[in-house]
Amino acid sequence: MFQKKTLSLTIAMIAALGSSAVAFAQDEDQIEEVVVTGIRGSLTKALDVKRNNTQIVDAIVAEDIGKFPDNNVIESMQRITGVQVTNRGSGEVAGISIRGLTDINTTVNGRNIFTASGLAVALQDVPASLIKQVDVYKTRSASQIENGIAGSVDIKTQRPFDFDGSKVVVAARAINQEQADEIDPNISALASNRWDTGSGEFGALVNLSFAETNYRDQSVTPGAMVPFATDDPVAPFTNYERIFLGKGGVAENPIWTPGLLNGLPNTPGSTLDINGEPMEYLLGRDAIFASDFTGKRERTAANVSFQFAPNDTSEYLFEAFYNGYRNESFNSLMFSFADWWGEYANNPAAANVEVFPGTNIVKSRSVSNQYMFTSGDFGTGKTDSYVYALGGNWDIGSNLKVKSELVYQDSEFSTTFAGMRFDKVGYQLDVDFNAGGGLPAYSFPDNAATANVDESDLTDLVAWNSAQFYDSGTRNNGDATTFTTDATYTTDFSIFTAFDFGVRVDNRTASEAARRQGAKDNLITEYDSYNIIDGAYNGAIPIETIDGIASINKGFFDGEANVPTTWAAANGHYLTRNIDEMRVLYGLTELPLIKGFDIEELTTSAYVTAKFESELAGRQVDGEVGLRYTGSDTDMLFTDINKQLKNPTADNSASASADTSKVLPSLMVRYHWTDNLQSRIAYTETLRRPAFGQLNANITQFEDVTNKGFGEAFGGNPELEPTESQNYDISLEWYFADSSSLYGTLFKREIEGFVIDFRRQVQLEKTDGSGLGTYVLSSPFNASNGELSGLEVGAVWFPENLPSVLDGFGVQASYTALESSQSTPITNAAGVITEIKETDLFGVSDESYSVVLAYDKYDVGVRLSYAWRSEFLNNYEQAAFANPLEVWRKPESSLDLQISYNVNDNLSLTLDGTNLTEEIYQSYYGENGATTNNFGSSLYSRTFAIGARFTF
């Protein structure tokens, strides 16, 4: 664990480094400048960005045109000091945090971009082949967009004036996703030129990209913990009976409390009160399930850029950027309950119950006559996002430079979903919830007494009944018109060298629409994503007689665990192709999309900064001080989708509005100890505006079906305020050679108003209209404050004067240590606050590091990189079970390899591999529950790619 004493020690180390570096620099003669390219060249340019910027910023620079170093930008960013990635899946890495925080502002060429109704763009949606450079800002100037307390990521694309003349680059890669057993194309092309005309210089550039990815993700998961009677129960319970809240008690006084932070006690002999009599209990799992998730994703992108410079004092720019996303995914789910007790009243030994030593937690058991189902769920996703920008910059006199831009963007994301279940009552389940290394093992033995069905064969369609059918869809829209004007006035007034000032006006709209329905026994019901079972269809569709309605997978989990490797599930592709027929069979019709919320937000921002430069103790000191004002007026209209479906002629809408404003100061000071050694201090303030979806005041209700005394409700909160952060940074950087540097940063974030899901008990009108009922409402609130501090250390080193065979070898390494805390009110399932808990921040690993071994010589470039992060708190489980509330992720790592060879000046070849060690990513309940409280285990593909890039 990272402690304060570690920070103190590190400060001393950096100070010692500074002393030796000063002496070293004073003794060194001036180093001759050497121009390098390839891997070494890209790392050198990234160091130049870090060194020359007033802010604390790290960068990734493409090694060549169209040659960003990884499959997507997030995979490259995991090698940046202070950056952690997670959520590997669907053939790529999708989650990113900067210094432990996930709220990141995303821009392309300085312009804020987003996807549909979101506040940011999914960075993996921007093709790597279009990227020239990525800058990761860890401190924020007042001149930059204020949103995003974690930091800001700016993606830079190519422009025609980046090249001296004509340039054409064509690149193609073939990528193998090993688990999916497919070869995927990744193709890009760039064409650029510039001309001297009678009216000035004109440049044009077109950059196109297409990538297809077939993927397969596989996971196996024990269910949540619930209490069971032992083989010595108290009436009215029987052997190994699951203890629901109400049986043996009353609804107003349930016999156990779900949703406790640490779960129910797990020491041997722990008891519950059954009508005044203590009864020992066991903590077992309610289910075991497996997911085989396959799909195909396509991303198409285009960037068009025109530049025109009529003279030396003005330049005009038009850019258009498009990114498209198409995804089809099929989830084949196999789910078996593990909580039935009916067969053990007279024969408890047949349950074969074994507990973990020193606990009352069930390790393994047998379950007879268990209910089980498979589900075939097919979903589609489609995104089209367009950004258009028109602007210019002008030199007005010798001291004033002005640039202005008008940007319009429009983005839409839509989904469809169709799912169907097969179900049956099985003969027996034998399950070990942790057979070793957090992996479960389970099987379904055959019943020798049943002649016509092999119970161990999960692919036998005759054994399955048709069950529930689900049909839903969404459409999210967003657009924005943004006007900016920025100016720089250079001066020699006192210590000030320049004043920057500007305004930004952004008019944003966002809306989300949805439809959802489900069917059982030919009756339309509300779609219930929280209730696993809502009735069986009882075989109305003879599935074994319908050709194509079933899908059978093979080779599940690749032999990594002793689990079923094949089963039958509804074919999601068939369901989608025949969706109208399926609706008729289940007595449904196609529902319209109903807009759940419609939001318009006008944000006005203005800033002023002053750059300064002076001397202190004979050395240069420079920096920037600034203020930024930002204010937002938000108008919101909400519609209750469920009520609108039931009563479309009624007014089921409500409105709300919000008005927020904030002044954000910033100060950054840089001191040049020598020409090669510098330090920085910075104080900045940033904020995070709530996501539009969190503002949705609609409430979805689910009635009490287990006699616990209250129903469940879920909704948003239109009164959310922005989360605010005060940020402190101090760094020391030593650039001891042209391509080498050693640097360290200490930082602290004080955060107010974290938005968390908060549970409270409320009175709402019942869904059947019979009056008021009691519900526990889960909705977001600014209910938590937090603090994050840490240390970053990084180095890039290409040793000089190595033997010829080793010359060109280099190392890039980084280490991050974080310490976080968050004051969070903990509520039980009844919505009652039980304690204020100091917990870790979600998503924060105490430690992470990356090491890159690079070789760059004789037209050969090799990069072997390894990234690792320690365990971290990922989320809270639903507060309805007996397990600890916290869900933790185990340490995660990745080993990647990139090799390139320049055949000549025009042709280069590449070989790449990612996730080479094919790690199994795992989670568990409770901070110390990796052995007894194991949860999910996921297996993702390795990828291998070969490619060629032609330049002329």
PDB file of C-alpha atoms in Angstrom, residues 41-53 55-70 72-74 76-77 80 105-111 113 123 126-137 144 152-159 162-163 190 205 207 303 319 321:
ATOM      1  CA  GLY A  41      12.086   9.220 -32.992  1.00  0.00           C
ATOM      2  CA  SER A  42       8.513   8.958 -31.746  1.00  0.00           C
ATOM      3  CA  LEU A  43       9.661   8.692 -28.110  1.00  0.00           C
ATOM      4  CA  THR A  44      11.965  11.684 -28.593  1.00  0.00           C
ATOM      5  CA  LYS A  45       9.135  13.809 -29.993  1.00  0.00           C
ATOM      6  CA  ALA A  46       6.906  12.760 -27.088  1.00  0.00           C
ATOM      7  CA  LEU A  47       9.603  13.896 -24.640  1.00  0.00           C
ATOM      8  CA  ASP A  48       9.824  17.224 -26.484  1.00  0.00           C
ATOM      9  CA  VAL A  49       6.083  17.727 -25.993  1.00  0.00           C
ATOM     10  CA  LYS A  50       6.453  17.028 -22.272  1.00  0.00           C
ATOM     11  CA  ARG A  51       9.534  19.224 -21.905  1.00  0.00           C
ATOM     12  CA  ASN A  52       8.326  22.296 -23.787  1.00  0.00           C
ATOM     13  CA  ASN A  53       4.763  22.504 -22.473  1.00  0.00           C
ATOM     14  CA  GLN A  55       1.498  22.099 -18.278  1.00  0.00           C
ATOM     15  CA  ILE A  56       2.199  18.566 -17.106  1.00  0.00           C
ATOM     16  CA  VAL A  57       1.474  16.588 -20.244  1.00  0.00           C
ATOM     17  CA  ASP A  58       2.503  13.261 -21.743  1.00  0.00           C
ATOM     18  CA  ALA A  59       2.249  12.378 -25.399  1.00  0.00           C
ATOM     19  CA  ILE A  60       2.247   9.524 -27.877  1.00  0.00           C
ATOM     20  CA  VAL A  61       3.572  10.386 -31.331  1.00  0.00           C
ATOM     21  CA  ALA A  62       3.051   8.175 -34.366  1.00  0.00           C
ATOM     22  CA  GLU A  63       6.264   6.540 -35.560  1.00  0.00           C
ATOM     23  CA  ASP A  64       5.361   7.382 -39.134  1.00  0.00           C
ATOM     24  CA  ILE A  65       2.349   8.489 -41.153  1.00  0.00           C
ATOM     25  CA  GLY A  66      -0.440   5.993 -40.511  1.00  0.00           C
ATOM     26  CA  LYS A  67       1.704   4.046 -38.027  1.00  0.00           C
ATOM     27  CA  PHE A  68       0.337   4.525 -34.550  1.00  0.00           C
ATOM     28  CA  PRO A  69       1.911   1.853 -32.363  1.00  0.00           C
ATOM     29  CA  ASP A  70      -1.160  -0.236 -31.371  1.00  0.00           C
ATOM     30  CA  ASN A  72      -6.281   1.367 -30.795  1.00  0.00           C
ATOM     31  CA  VAL A  73      -5.347   4.510 -28.913  1.00  0.00           C
ATOM     32  CA  ILE A  74      -6.186   3.101 -25.470  1.00  0.00           C
ATOM     33  CA  SER A  76      -1.006   2.719 -26.575  1.00  0.00           C
ATOM     34  CA  MET A  77      -1.966   4.911 -23.629  1.00  0.00           C
ATOM     35  CA  ILE A  80       1.905   6.499 -20.373  1.00  0.00           C
ATOM     36  CA  ASN A 105     -12.433  15.140 -21.392  1.00  0.00           C
ATOM     37  CA  THR A 106     -11.868  14.062 -25.007  1.00  0.00           C
ATOM     38  CA  THR A 107     -11.041  16.401 -27.856  1.00  0.00           C
ATOM     39  CA  VAL A 108      -9.953  16.009 -31.467  1.00  0.00           C
ATOM     40  CA  ASN A 109      -7.716  18.819 -32.668  1.00  0.00           C
ATOM     41  CA  GLY A 110      -8.792  20.741 -29.564  1.00  0.00           C
ATOM     42  CA  ARG A 111     -12.511  20.367 -30.266  1.00  0.00           C
ATOM     43  CA  ILE A 113     -16.348  15.604 -29.314  1.00  0.00           C
ATOM     44  CA  LEU A 123     -11.533   6.705 -27.654  1.00  0.00           C
ATOM     45  CA  VAL A 126     -11.121   6.783 -33.279  1.00  0.00           C
ATOM     46  CA  PRO A 127      -9.012   4.604 -35.622  1.00  0.00           C
ATOM     47  CA  ALA A 128      -5.323   4.522 -34.773  1.00  0.00           C
ATOM     48  CA  SER A 129      -4.427   4.921 -38.445  1.00  0.00           C
ATOM     49  CA  LEU A 130      -5.883   8.465 -38.487  1.00  0.00           C
ATOM     50  CA  ILE A 131      -3.889   9.672 -35.488  1.00  0.00           C
ATOM     51  CA  LYS A 132      -0.753  11.800 -35.654  1.00  0.00           C
ATOM     52  CA  GLN A 133      -0.357  12.442 -31.931  1.00  0.00           C
ATOM     53  CA  VAL A 134      -2.174  12.044 -28.617  1.00  0.00           C
ATOM     54  CA  ASP A 135      -1.583  14.517 -25.776  1.00  0.00           C
ATOM     55  CA  VAL A 136      -2.634  13.562 -22.245  1.00  0.00           C
ATOM     56  CA  TYR A 137      -3.012  16.681 -20.077  1.00  0.00           C
ATOM     57  CA  GLN A 144      -8.833  24.572 -22.073  1.00  0.00           C
ATOM     58  CA  SER A 152      -7.916  15.744 -20.902  1.00  0.00           C
ATOM     59  CA  VAL A 153      -6.976  13.710 -23.967  1.00  0.00           C
ATOM     60  CA  ASP A 154      -6.462  15.589 -27.229  1.00  0.00           C
ATOM     61  CA  ILE A 155      -6.144  13.594 -30.450  1.00  0.00           C
ATOM     62  CA  LYS A 156      -4.366  15.294 -33.326  1.00  0.00           C
ATOM     63  CA  THR A 157      -4.973  14.223 -36.909  1.00  0.00           C
ATOM     64  CA  GLN A 158      -2.926  14.964 -40.027  1.00  0.00           C
ATOM     65  CA  ARG A 159      -3.344  18.177 -42.021  1.00  0.00           C
ATOM     66  CA  ASP A 162       2.106  19.045 -42.155  1.00  0.00           C
ATOM     67  CA  PHE A 163       3.806  17.868 -45.365  1.00  0.00           C
ATOM     68  CA  LEU A 190      -4.077   8.991 -46.811  1.00  0.00           C
ATOM     69  CA  LEU A 205      -5.987  15.986 -47.367  1.00  0.00           C
ATOM     70  CA  ASN A 207      -7.669  10.145 -44.707  1.00  0.00           C
ATOM     71  CA  ASN A 303     -11.078  12.865 -42.102  1.00  0.00           C
ATOM     72  CA  GLU A 319     -12.273  20.029 -41.569  1.00  0.00           C
ATOM     73  CA  PHE A 321     -14.532  14.177 -39.425  1.00  0.00           C
TER      74      PHE A 321
END
